[in-house]
Amino acid sequence: MMTKNLLYTVLMGVFGLLMFQACQDDPSFPDPGFEISEQRVEVRRDTIDYYNVHMRMTVPNKVKEILILDGLDYSVVETITDYNGQTNFDFDYVVDLTEITEETILNYIIKVTDEDGRSFNRGVRIHVQPFSFPEIDLVGGSNVAIVAPAYYVKGDISTGLNTIALVQVIYNGEVRYEYKPISGEELNEMSLKALVLMGELEAGQEYPIEIYIKDSEGQESTTVVTVTKTDVLKKPTRINYINYLGTIFYIIPTYDADGNIIELDYHSPSKSVWNVWEFTYNDMGMVETIVQNPLYSDGSPRDYKNFTYINYVPASSQISSIQSRSNDYDENGELVTEGDLEDERFNIVYNTSNEIESFGYSRYSVDEVVYDDPFGLGESVFAMYWQSETYMRYSNRRQKVKSFDPVLMPTYMAGFPPLCNHISLDDIANDILWYKYVPSTVVSTDDEENPYQYLNLPKYTYETDEEGNVIEITKVFTGYNEGRLDTYLFFYDEE
């Protein structure tokens, strides 16, 4: 027994020695690598002509080559051989910025390959800001068409590393707005919002408004906004609504001979969401019937339709009541069941200015409906923002548009009563159907400083084309859903 144990022990020892020797003979293939402290940097041309990409490289099997690649298309920018054969070293790559005069993003990939063919790479992003110079990023663009004899000049002013010395808005040779820093005040960024009352304007005539900016180094810039007056804006043939999730919905309006919207086709790209709303008008030009037609993705009708009936005081644009019903249909589109007629809005009270003061819904009453004369033209512009029907009953859970821009909303429906309803049009109606002018800021009607915590309080910005047509409206939420962003893109003259 002892002989067998001894023999087993000797054999295991020999086996262990052989395994140890085999492990000792295995070649080592450590990967190359490097450390870089700043992969994303921002520099300004005022202070730098060259940027040094610095890193500590560790390449145990020695450098074969180092490549600088374009971070967008991976093409080779430069092959570096100065470090060939090295293992541990500080690597430097100097980026020449001297030809850059505008804001530029540079993306590079640093790739090192060792003599065993192993490689390692990492990206570097350099955001190059131009030389400091006074400039303004305009809201609405530099060509706008307005209907009111007033215009809000809005934008974000920046002067880089320098500070703002003077801002003036000039119209017709007169300074209509001026900012000068007070003692000790040093700003290199500010938001501009200046209302310019322009007086009587002629259609088709161009009216320039100048924004003059001077910085602390004496540099000057003048930006011109060209304003034209129009009575009729082009009607969009398609609107792309992009919600905060990035989903695109297509809104395709159809108009009658008077320019009234008689149909809205609303669908997602896959048409998994698809509704067609139909509008009919009475002799006063007011919407009297809205039909919601839900469709399947193949375009066939679903088995129900929702109807909204808007009733008016005879020979008047004043609403007496709003009612609704939902009907069921068979696969051939034949009526199967007519739903009960329900009262949606009632006890509607108007003031002497033909504005809705209050109305009832369900078991509740909504009072203090807000209208506005935003530009002092003697107008009455609806200014409520209905977040939900549930919130309408509470005075501290309602919102209003605090300010408008004097730019006509191209999809405004003058005959569409601005009362929240049940047919899933609320968001679209709030944003692009109910307001005569493009809204700017939404606030709480109860307490602008401390609103109810679940209120959406969006801010709107817009862009126009060279003819002054609104081509984009962006809606950014503050308050509840802070940071959420919805966008409407307007397209014209499409077949």
Short mmCIF file of C-alpha atoms in Angstrom, two decimals:
data_model
loop_
_atom_site.label_atom_id
_atom_site.label_comp_id
_atom_site.label_asym_id
_atom_site.label_seq_id
_atom_site.Cartn_x
_atom_site.Cartn_y
_atom_site.Cartn_z
CA MET A 1 0.00 0.00 0.00
CA MET A 2 2.84 2.41 0.88
CA THR A 3 4.52 1.68 -2.48
CA LYS A 4 1.35 2.57 -4.34
CA ASN A 5 0.88 5.80 -2.36
CA LEU A 6 4.49 6.79 -2.96
CA LEU A 7 4.20 6.09 -6.66
CA TYR A 8 0.98 8.16 -6.83
CA THR A 9 2.64 11.05 -5.03
CA VAL A 10 5.65 11.01 -7.33
CA LEU A 11 3.46 10.92 -10.44
CA MET A 12 1.34 13.85 -9.24
CA GLY A 13 4.45 15.82 -8.49
CA VAL A 14 5.86 15.19 -11.94
CA PHE A 15 2.50 16.15 -13.49
CA GLY A 16 2.45 19.38 -11.47
CA LEU A 17 5.95 20.27 -12.60
CA LEU A 18 5.03 19.63 -16.22
CA MET A 19 1.91 21.82 -15.92
CA PHE A 20 3.91 24.58 -14.25
CA GLN A 21 6.50 24.44 -17.00
CA ALA A 22 3.73 24.50 -19.65
CA CYS A 23 2.21 27.59 -18.06
CA GLN A 24 5.61 29.22 -17.93
CA ASP A 25 6.08 28.57 -21.64
CA ASP A 26 2.64 30.10 -22.60
CA PRO A 27 3.19 33.43 -24.39
CA SER A 28 1.67 36.54 -22.74
CA PHE A 29 -0.62 38.74 -24.89
CA PRO A 30 -1.59 41.75 -22.77
CA ASP A 31 -3.79 44.27 -24.57
CA PRO A 32 -2.59 47.79 -25.27
CA GLY A 33 -4.42 50.60 -23.55
CA PHE A 34 -4.29 54.25 -22.58
CA GLU A 35 -5.83 56.75 -20.24
CA ILE A 36 -7.28 60.12 -21.26
CA SER A 37 -8.76 62.50 -18.74
CA GLU A 38 -10.84 64.63 -21.12
CA GLN A 39 -12.67 62.90 -23.97
CA ARG A 40 -15.12 65.79 -24.45
CA VAL A 41 -13.72 69.31 -24.26
CA GLU A 42 -14.86 72.80 -25.21
CA VAL A 43 -12.34 75.47 -26.21
CA ARG A 44 -12.66 79.00 -27.54
CA ARG A 45 -10.56 80.55 -30.26
CA ASP A 46 -9.96 83.67 -28.15
CA THR A 47 -7.68 81.70 -25.88
CA ILE A 48 -6.20 78.89 -27.98
CA ASP A 49 -4.76 78.23 -31.44
CA TYR A 50 -3.81 74.61 -30.84
CA TYR A 51 -5.28 71.89 -28.66
CA ASN A 52 -3.06 69.10 -27.32
CA VAL A 53 -4.67 65.67 -26.98
CA HIS A 54 -2.61 64.10 -24.20
CA MET A 55 -2.77 60.57 -22.84
CA ARG A 56 -0.66 57.98 -21.05
CA MET A 57 -0.24 54.88 -23.22
CA THR A 58 0.65 51.38 -22.04
CA VAL A 59 1.55 48.98 -24.87
CA PRO A 60 3.38 45.94 -23.38
CA ASN A 61 3.98 44.34 -26.77
CA LYS A 62 5.30 47.57 -28.27
CA VAL A 63 3.64 50.01 -30.63
CA LYS A 64 3.38 49.05 -34.26
CA GLU A 65 1.45 52.16 -35.33
CA ILE A 66 -0.88 54.84 -34.04
CA LEU A 67 -3.70 56.11 -36.27
CA ILE A 68 -5.73 59.30 -35.95
CA LEU A 69 -9.15 58.59 -37.51
CA ASP A 70 -12.00 60.92 -38.42
CA GLY A 71 -14.71 60.20 -35.86
CA LEU A 72 -17.50 60.56 -38.42
CA ASP A 73 -16.38 58.45 -41.38
CA TYR A 74 -13.38 56.59 -39.82
CA SER A 75 -11.04 57.76 -42.57
CA VAL A 76 -7.35 58.04 -41.64
CA VAL A 77 -6.40 61.63 -40.78
CA GLU A 78 -2.79 60.85 -39.87
CA THR A 79 -0.50 57.88 -39.24
CA ILE A 80 1.96 58.48 -36.39
CA THR A 81 5.20 56.48 -36.27
CA ASP A 82 7.17 58.52 -33.70
CA TYR A 83 6.22 56.12 -30.90
CA ASN A 84 6.88 52.82 -32.75
CA GLY A 85 8.52 50.19 -30.55
CA GLN A 86 7.70 52.01 -27.29
CA THR A 87 5.77 50.44 -24.40
CA ASN A 88 5.02 53.04 -21.69
CA PHE A 89 4.97 56.67 -22.70
CA ASP A 90 3.12 59.98 -22.80
CA PHE A 91 1.37 60.47 -26.14
CA ASP A 92 0.62 63.94 -27.52
CA TYR A 93 -1.32 64.89 -30.64
CA VAL A 94 -1.62 68.59 -31.44
CA VAL A 95 -4.78 69.74 -33.25
CA ASP A 96 -4.35 72.91 -35.31
CA LEU A 97 -7.32 75.27 -34.80
CA THR A 98 -5.92 78.32 -36.57
CA GLU A 99 -8.14 77.95 -39.65
CA ILE A 100 -11.36 77.66 -37.62
CA THR A 101 -13.47 80.82 -37.47
CA GLU A 102 -16.97 79.39 -36.85
CA GLU A 103 -18.40 77.06 -34.22
CA THR A 104 -17.06 73.61 -35.09
CA ILE A 105 -17.22 70.10 -33.65
CA LEU A 106 -14.11 67.96 -34.20
CA ASN A 107 -14.39 64.22 -33.62
CA TYR A 108 -11.33 61.98 -33.62
CA ILE A 109 -10.62 58.35 -32.81
CA ILE A 110 -7.14 57.51 -31.46
CA LYS A 111 -6.23 53.91 -32.37
CA VAL A 112 -3.04 52.13 -31.24
CA THR A 113 -1.99 48.72 -32.64
CA ASP A 114 0.79 46.63 -31.06
CA GLU A 115 3.27 44.28 -32.71
CA ASP A 116 1.01 41.29 -31.96
CA GLY A 117 -1.81 42.89 -33.93
CA ARG A 118 -3.93 43.80 -30.90
CA SER A 119 -5.49 47.24 -30.89
CA PHE A 120 -7.25 49.70 -28.64
CA ASN A 121 -9.12 52.92 -29.51
CA ARG A 122 -11.03 55.73 -27.92
CA GLY A 123 -12.92 58.78 -29.19
CA VAL A 124 -12.15 62.44 -28.55
CA ARG A 125 -14.65 65.28 -29.14
CA ILE A 126 -13.45 68.90 -29.34
CA HIS A 127 -16.13 71.61 -29.41
CA VAL A 128 -14.47 74.73 -30.81
CA GLN A 129 -16.23 78.01 -30.06
CA PRO A 130 -15.38 80.90 -32.43
CA PHE A 131 -13.76 84.19 -31.47
CA SER A 132 -15.91 86.20 -29.09
CA PHE A 133 -18.26 88.48 -30.99
CA PRO A 134 -21.66 89.98 -30.18
CA GLU A 135 -24.51 88.04 -31.81
CA ILE A 136 -28.16 87.13 -31.36
CA ASP A 137 -29.98 83.88 -32.03
CA LEU A 138 -33.42 85.11 -33.10
CA VAL A 139 -36.71 83.44 -32.24
CA GLY A 140 -38.85 83.38 -35.35
CA GLY A 141 -36.05 84.05 -37.82
CA SER A 142 -35.11 87.23 -39.66
CA ASN A 143 -38.15 87.36 -42.01
CA VAL A 144 -41.62 87.48 -40.48
CA ALA A 145 -45.12 88.28 -41.67
CA ILE A 146 -47.47 89.82 -39.12
CA VAL A 147 -51.07 90.94 -39.03
CA ALA A 148 -50.88 93.21 -35.99
CA PRO A 149 -48.98 96.52 -36.16
CA ALA A 150 -46.58 95.28 -33.51
CA TYR A 151 -43.81 92.74 -33.25
CA TYR A 152 -41.94 91.09 -30.39
CA VAL A 153 -38.22 90.97 -31.13
CA LYS A 154 -37.01 87.93 -29.23
CA GLY A 155 -33.74 86.05 -29.10
CA ASP A 156 -30.71 85.02 -27.06
CA ILE A 157 -27.74 87.42 -27.08
CA SER A 158 -24.19 86.23 -26.45
CA THR A 159 -20.79 87.93 -26.56
CA GLY A 160 -18.48 85.01 -25.78
CA LEU A 161 -15.77 85.87 -23.24
CA ASN A 162 -16.51 89.58 -23.53
CA THR A 163 -19.40 91.25 -21.76
CA ILE A 164 -22.42 93.11 -23.11
CA ALA A 165 -21.95 96.87 -23.22
CA LEU A 166 -25.09 97.98 -25.10
CA VAL A 167 -28.18 96.49 -26.74
CA GLN A 168 -30.60 98.56 -28.79
CA VAL A 169 -33.68 97.70 -30.85
CA ILE A 170 -34.17 100.36 -33.51
CA TYR A 171 -37.19 100.92 -35.73
CA ASN A 172 -37.74 103.80 -38.11
CA GLY A 173 -34.61 105.52 -36.85
CA GLU A 174 -35.81 105.47 -33.22
CA VAL A 175 -34.50 103.40 -30.33
CA ARG A 176 -37.51 101.36 -29.12
CA TYR A 177 -35.58 99.32 -26.54
CA GLU A 178 -32.22 99.79 -24.83
CA TYR A 179 -30.15 97.85 -22.34
CA LYS A 180 -27.02 99.22 -20.65
CA PRO A 181 -25.35 97.34 -17.80
CA ILE A 182 -25.56 99.01 -14.44
CA SER A 183 -22.46 99.45 -12.33
CA GLY A 184 -20.91 96.11 -11.47
CA GLU A 185 -23.19 94.14 -13.81
CA GLU A 186 -21.31 91.90 -16.22
CA LEU A 187 -23.32 89.75 -18.60
CA ASN A 188 -22.11 87.82 -21.61
CA GLU A 189 -25.50 86.24 -22.23
CA MET A 190 -29.05 87.59 -22.01
CA SER A 191 -32.51 86.94 -23.40
CA LEU A 192 -34.08 89.75 -25.38
CA LYS A 193 -37.81 90.39 -25.58
CA ALA A 194 -38.80 93.82 -26.89
CA LEU A 195 -42.24 94.81 -28.18
CA VAL A 196 -41.99 97.19 -31.14
CA LEU A 197 -45.16 99.13 -31.94
CA MET A 198 -44.93 99.74 -35.66
CA GLY A 199 -48.01 101.82 -36.44
CA GLU A 200 -49.92 101.61 -39.71
CA LEU A 201 -48.36 99.12 -42.11
CA GLU A 202 -48.98 98.53 -45.81
CA ALA A 203 -49.39 94.99 -47.12
CA GLY A 204 -46.36 93.76 -49.04
CA GLN A 205 -44.07 96.56 -47.81
CA GLU A 206 -40.90 95.56 -45.94
CA TYR A 207 -40.19 97.12 -42.55
CA PRO A 208 -36.71 96.54 -41.08
CA ILE A 209 -36.08 96.34 -37.34
CA GLU A 210 -32.43 96.53 -36.26
CA ILE A 211 -30.86 94.84 -33.23
CA TYR A 212 -27.60 96.58 -32.38
CA ILE A 213 -25.17 94.93 -29.95
CA LYS A 214 -21.85 96.24 -28.63
CA ASP A 215 -19.49 94.29 -26.39
CA SER A 216 -16.91 95.37 -23.82
CA GLU A 217 -14.10 95.24 -26.41
CA GLY A 218 -15.91 97.71 -28.67
CA GLN A 219 -16.98 95.09 -31.22
CA GLU A 220 -20.36 95.79 -32.82
CA SER A 221 -22.98 93.78 -34.68
CA THR A 222 -26.30 94.72 -36.28
CA THR A 223 -28.93 92.10 -37.05
CA VAL A 224 -31.95 93.03 -39.16
CA VAL A 225 -35.42 91.50 -38.85
CA THR A 226 -37.50 92.19 -41.96
CA VAL A 227 -41.19 92.50 -41.14
CA THR A 228 -44.01 92.46 -43.69
CA LYS A 229 -47.71 92.92 -43.12
CA THR A 230 -50.13 90.32 -44.34
CA ASP A 231 -53.86 89.80 -44.04
CA VAL A 232 -53.93 86.23 -45.30
CA LEU A 233 -51.35 83.57 -44.54
CA LYS A 234 -50.73 80.46 -46.59
CA LYS A 235 -52.48 77.38 -45.32
CA PRO A 236 -50.31 74.35 -44.52
CA THR A 237 -51.10 71.19 -46.43
CA ARG A 238 -49.37 68.95 -43.88
CA ILE A 239 -48.16 69.25 -40.31
CA ASN A 240 -45.75 66.80 -38.72
CA TYR A 241 -46.33 66.57 -34.99
CA ILE A 242 -43.30 65.07 -33.20
CA ASN A 243 -44.00 64.27 -29.58
CA TYR A 244 -41.52 64.10 -26.71
CA LEU A 245 -40.86 60.40 -27.38
CA GLY A 246 -39.79 61.19 -30.94
CA THR A 247 -42.91 59.64 -32.51
CA ILE A 248 -44.11 61.45 -35.64
CA PHE A 249 -47.80 61.95 -36.29
CA TYR A 250 -48.99 63.34 -39.63
CA ILE A 251 -51.77 65.93 -39.56
CA ILE A 252 -53.25 66.53 -43.02
CA PRO A 253 -55.91 69.27 -43.20
CA THR A 254 -58.49 69.66 -45.95
CA TYR A 255 -60.02 73.08 -46.60
CA ASP A 256 -63.20 74.37 -48.17
CA ALA A 257 -63.34 77.30 -50.62
CA ASP A 258 -63.37 79.77 -47.72
CA GLY A 259 -60.21 78.32 -46.17
CA ASN A 260 -62.04 76.57 -43.33
CA ILE A 261 -60.69 73.22 -42.18
CA ILE A 262 -63.34 70.63 -42.97
CA GLU A 263 -61.23 67.54 -42.29
CA LEU A 264 -58.16 66.58 -40.25
CA ASP A 265 -56.43 63.30 -41.06
CA TYR A 266 -54.25 62.34 -38.08
CA HIS A 267 -52.13 59.20 -38.12
CA SER A 268 -48.83 57.67 -37.05
CA PRO A 269 -46.41 56.35 -39.74
CA SER A 270 -47.64 52.78 -39.22
CA LYS A 271 -51.24 54.05 -38.99
CA SER A 272 -51.65 52.08 -35.76
CA VAL A 273 -53.13 55.37 -34.54
CA TRP A 274 -55.47 56.82 -37.14
CA ASN A 275 -58.34 59.26 -36.75
CA VAL A 276 -60.11 61.44 -39.25
CA TRP A 277 -62.10 64.37 -37.88
CA GLU A 278 -64.77 66.01 -40.03
CA PHE A 279 -66.08 69.53 -39.40
CA THR A 280 -69.28 71.07 -40.71
CA TYR A 281 -70.14 74.77 -40.46
CA ASN A 282 -73.37 76.74 -40.16
CA ASP A 283 -74.32 79.91 -42.04
CA MET A 284 -72.47 82.02 -39.46
CA GLY A 285 -69.21 80.21 -40.24
CA MET A 286 -69.22 78.40 -36.90
CA VAL A 287 -68.44 74.70 -36.45
CA GLU A 288 -71.68 72.89 -35.67
CA THR A 289 -70.73 69.21 -36.02
CA ILE A 290 -67.49 67.30 -35.39
CA VAL A 291 -67.30 63.65 -36.33
CA GLN A 292 -64.42 61.49 -35.14
CA ASN A 293 -63.83 58.55 -37.50
CA PRO A 294 -61.34 56.06 -36.05
CA LEU A 295 -59.72 53.83 -38.71
CA TYR A 296 -57.79 50.57 -38.69
CA SER A 297 -54.26 50.56 -40.14
CA ASP A 298 -55.60 49.37 -43.51
CA GLY A 299 -57.94 52.35 -43.72
CA SER A 300 -61.13 50.47 -42.95
CA PRO A 301 -63.51 52.07 -40.41
CA ARG A 302 -63.76 50.84 -36.86
CA ASP A 303 -67.11 49.87 -35.40
CA TYR A 304 -67.93 53.23 -33.84
CA LYS A 305 -67.93 56.99 -34.49
CA ASN A 306 -68.00 59.88 -32.02
CA PHE A 307 -70.17 62.91 -32.71
CA THR A 308 -70.05 66.37 -31.18
CA TYR A 309 -72.93 68.79 -31.79
CA ILE A 310 -72.41 72.48 -31.08
CA ASN A 311 -75.69 74.32 -30.69
CA TYR A 312 -75.99 78.09 -31.06
CA VAL A 313 -78.35 80.85 -30.11
CA PRO A 314 -80.31 81.50 -33.35
CA ALA A 315 -78.62 83.99 -35.72
CA SER A 316 -75.67 84.23 -33.36
CA SER A 317 -72.16 82.89 -32.83
CA GLN A 318 -72.94 82.36 -29.15
CA ILE A 319 -73.09 78.72 -28.05
CA SER A 320 -76.18 77.53 -26.22
CA SER A 321 -74.91 74.00 -25.51
CA ILE A 322 -72.58 71.23 -26.68
CA GLN A 323 -73.78 67.63 -26.88
CA SER A 324 -72.22 64.33 -27.93
CA ARG A 325 -72.99 60.73 -28.72
CA SER A 326 -71.14 57.61 -29.83
CA ASN A 327 -72.73 55.34 -32.44
CA ASP A 328 -71.92 51.70 -33.24
CA TYR A 329 -71.68 50.40 -36.84
CA ASP A 330 -71.40 47.04 -38.54
CA GLU A 331 -68.61 45.95 -40.92
CA ASN A 332 -70.49 47.51 -43.85
CA GLY A 333 -70.66 50.90 -42.14
CA GLU A 334 -74.37 50.58 -41.38
CA LEU A 335 -75.65 52.07 -38.13
CA VAL A 336 -76.30 49.39 -35.50
CA THR A 337 -76.84 51.38 -32.31
CA GLU A 338 -77.27 55.10 -31.83
CA GLY A 339 -75.79 56.21 -28.53
CA ASP A 340 -77.53 58.39 -25.99
CA LEU A 341 -77.18 62.15 -26.47
CA GLU A 342 -75.11 63.54 -23.59
CA ASP A 343 -74.74 67.14 -22.48
CA GLU A 344 -71.07 68.12 -22.60
CA ARG A 345 -71.34 71.89 -22.04
CA PHE A 346 -74.32 73.89 -20.82
CA ASN A 347 -75.31 77.04 -18.90
CA ILE A 348 -72.93 79.00 -21.10
CA VAL A 349 -72.80 82.66 -20.09
CA TYR A 350 -71.44 85.45 -22.31
CA ASN A 351 -70.49 88.99 -21.36
CA THR A 352 -71.27 92.12 -23.35
CA SER A 353 -68.03 91.68 -25.33
CA ASN A 354 -69.27 88.33 -26.66
CA GLU A 355 -66.74 86.46 -24.53
CA ILE A 356 -67.59 83.27 -22.65
CA GLU A 357 -67.60 84.06 -18.94
CA SER A 358 -68.58 80.66 -17.56
CA PHE A 359 -70.07 77.31 -18.48
CA GLY A 360 -71.11 74.07 -16.89
CA TYR A 361 -69.96 70.51 -17.49
CA SER A 362 -70.84 67.29 -15.66
CA ARG A 363 -71.70 68.49 -12.13
CA TYR A 364 -69.26 71.39 -12.23
CA SER A 365 -69.01 75.00 -13.29
CA VAL A 366 -66.07 76.77 -14.89
CA ASP A 367 -65.91 80.51 -14.39
CA GLU A 368 -63.46 83.30 -15.14
CA VAL A 369 -62.64 82.12 -18.66
CA VAL A 370 -59.71 84.24 -19.83
CA TYR A 371 -59.55 86.36 -22.98
CA ASP A 372 -56.85 88.88 -23.87
CA ASP A 373 -56.11 91.91 -26.04
CA PRO A 374 -52.40 91.09 -26.41
CA PHE A 375 -51.36 94.04 -28.59
CA GLY A 376 -53.80 96.73 -27.57
CA LEU A 377 -55.77 96.54 -30.80
CA GLY A 378 -59.18 96.24 -29.19
CA GLU A 379 -59.27 92.50 -29.90
CA SER A 380 -60.71 89.67 -27.85
CA VAL A 381 -58.40 86.66 -28.13
CA PHE A 382 -59.15 83.39 -26.34
CA ALA A 383 -56.31 82.72 -23.86
CA MET A 384 -57.20 79.65 -21.78
CA TYR A 385 -55.05 76.52 -21.91
CA TRP A 386 -57.02 73.38 -21.10
CA GLN A 387 -54.68 70.67 -19.74
CA SER A 388 -57.51 68.27 -18.96
CA GLU A 389 -61.21 68.17 -18.32
CA THR A 390 -60.52 67.01 -14.76
CA TYR A 391 -58.56 70.17 -13.98
CA MET A 392 -61.23 72.50 -15.38
CA ARG A 393 -63.29 72.24 -12.18
CA TYR A 394 -60.51 73.63 -9.95
CA SER A 395 -59.58 77.30 -10.21
CA ASN A 396 -56.00 76.59 -9.07
CA ARG A 397 -55.50 73.90 -11.72
CA ARG A 398 -56.16 75.96 -14.81
CA GLN A 399 -53.75 77.66 -17.14
CA LYS A 400 -53.75 80.65 -19.45
CA VAL A 401 -51.55 82.02 -22.20
CA LYS A 402 -49.71 84.92 -20.59
CA SER A 403 -48.30 86.30 -23.83
CA PHE A 404 -48.65 85.91 -27.59
CA ASP A 405 -46.39 86.84 -30.46
CA PRO A 406 -48.02 89.03 -33.16
CA VAL A 407 -47.68 86.27 -35.73
CA LEU A 408 -50.81 84.59 -37.08
CA MET A 409 -51.27 80.89 -36.35
CA PRO A 410 -51.62 79.34 -39.83
CA THR A 411 -54.08 76.67 -38.62
CA TYR A 412 -56.27 78.92 -36.46
CA MET A 413 -59.97 77.93 -36.68
CA ALA A 414 -61.97 81.05 -35.89
CA GLY A 415 -65.25 79.13 -35.93
CA PHE A 416 -64.10 76.32 -33.62
CA PRO A 417 -65.39 77.11 -30.09
CA PRO A 418 -62.48 76.82 -27.66
CA LEU A 419 -64.07 74.51 -25.12
CA CYS A 420 -62.36 71.33 -24.00
CA ASN A 421 -64.12 68.26 -25.42
CA HIS A 422 -64.06 64.50 -25.41
CA ILE A 423 -62.83 63.63 -28.90
CA SER A 424 -59.07 63.49 -28.35
CA LEU A 425 -58.38 66.77 -30.13
CA ASP A 426 -57.38 68.62 -26.97
CA ASP A 427 -53.58 68.76 -27.39
CA ILE A 428 -53.77 69.68 -31.06
CA ALA A 429 -56.49 72.25 -30.42
CA ASN A 430 -54.54 73.86 -27.57
CA ASP A 431 -51.41 74.13 -29.66
CA ILE A 432 -52.46 75.04 -33.22
CA LEU A 433 -56.26 75.40 -33.65
CA TRP A 434 -57.71 77.69 -30.98
CA TYR A 435 -55.29 80.62 -30.82
CA LYS A 436 -55.31 83.41 -33.39
CA TYR A 437 -51.67 84.24 -32.66
CA VAL A 438 -48.72 82.00 -31.85
CA PRO A 439 -48.65 81.63 -28.04
CA SER A 440 -45.47 82.36 -26.14
CA THR A 441 -45.84 81.52 -22.45
CA VAL A 442 -48.43 79.52 -20.49
CA VAL A 443 -48.83 80.16 -16.75
CA SER A 444 -51.20 79.23 -13.95
CA THR A 445 -54.37 81.31 -13.76
CA ASP A 446 -54.35 81.10 -9.97
CA ASP A 447 -50.80 81.75 -8.82
CA GLU A 448 -48.06 82.43 -11.34
CA GLU A 449 -45.33 82.11 -8.72
CA ASN A 450 -46.43 78.88 -7.02
CA PRO A 451 -48.64 76.92 -9.44
CA TYR A 452 -50.24 73.58 -8.73
CA GLN A 453 -47.43 71.03 -8.95
CA TYR A 454 -48.97 68.91 -11.72
CA LEU A 455 -49.58 71.74 -14.19
CA ASN A 456 -47.94 71.70 -17.58
CA LEU A 457 -46.70 75.23 -18.28
CA PRO A 458 -45.25 75.15 -21.79
CA LYS A 459 -43.27 77.83 -23.55
CA TYR A 460 -43.54 78.11 -27.32
CA THR A 461 -40.99 79.26 -29.88
CA TYR A 462 -41.38 79.37 -33.63
CA GLU A 463 -39.50 79.68 -36.91
CA THR A 464 -40.62 81.22 -40.20
CA ASP A 465 -39.47 80.89 -43.80
CA GLU A 466 -38.27 83.80 -45.95
CA GLU A 467 -41.88 84.68 -46.79
CA GLY A 468 -42.85 84.87 -43.14
CA ASN A 469 -44.83 81.61 -43.06
CA VAL A 470 -44.60 79.67 -39.81
CA ILE A 471 -42.64 76.50 -40.51
CA GLU A 472 -41.98 75.24 -36.99
CA ILE A 473 -43.47 75.60 -33.52
CA THR A 474 -41.61 74.10 -30.59
CA LYS A 475 -43.34 73.50 -27.29
CA VAL A 476 -41.08 73.06 -24.25
CA PHE A 477 -42.69 72.17 -20.94
CA THR A 478 -41.86 73.79 -17.63
CA GLY A 479 -43.59 72.85 -14.41
CA TYR A 480 -44.88 69.27 -14.55
CA ASN A 481 -43.16 67.20 -17.27
CA GLU A 482 -40.22 69.63 -17.07
CA GLY A 483 -38.07 69.46 -20.21
CA ARG A 484 -40.57 67.59 -22.37
CA LEU A 485 -40.45 68.87 -25.93
CA ASP A 486 -43.07 68.64 -28.69
CA THR A 487 -42.59 70.03 -32.21
CA TYR A 488 -44.93 70.95 -35.06
CA LEU A 489 -43.45 71.24 -38.56
CA PHE A 490 -45.60 73.02 -41.17
CA PHE A 491 -45.41 72.22 -44.89
CA TYR A 492 -47.03 74.26 -47.66
CA ASP A 493 -48.11 73.69 -51.30
CA GLU A 494 -47.69 69.91 -51.23
CA GLU A 495 -49.62 67.72 -53.59
#
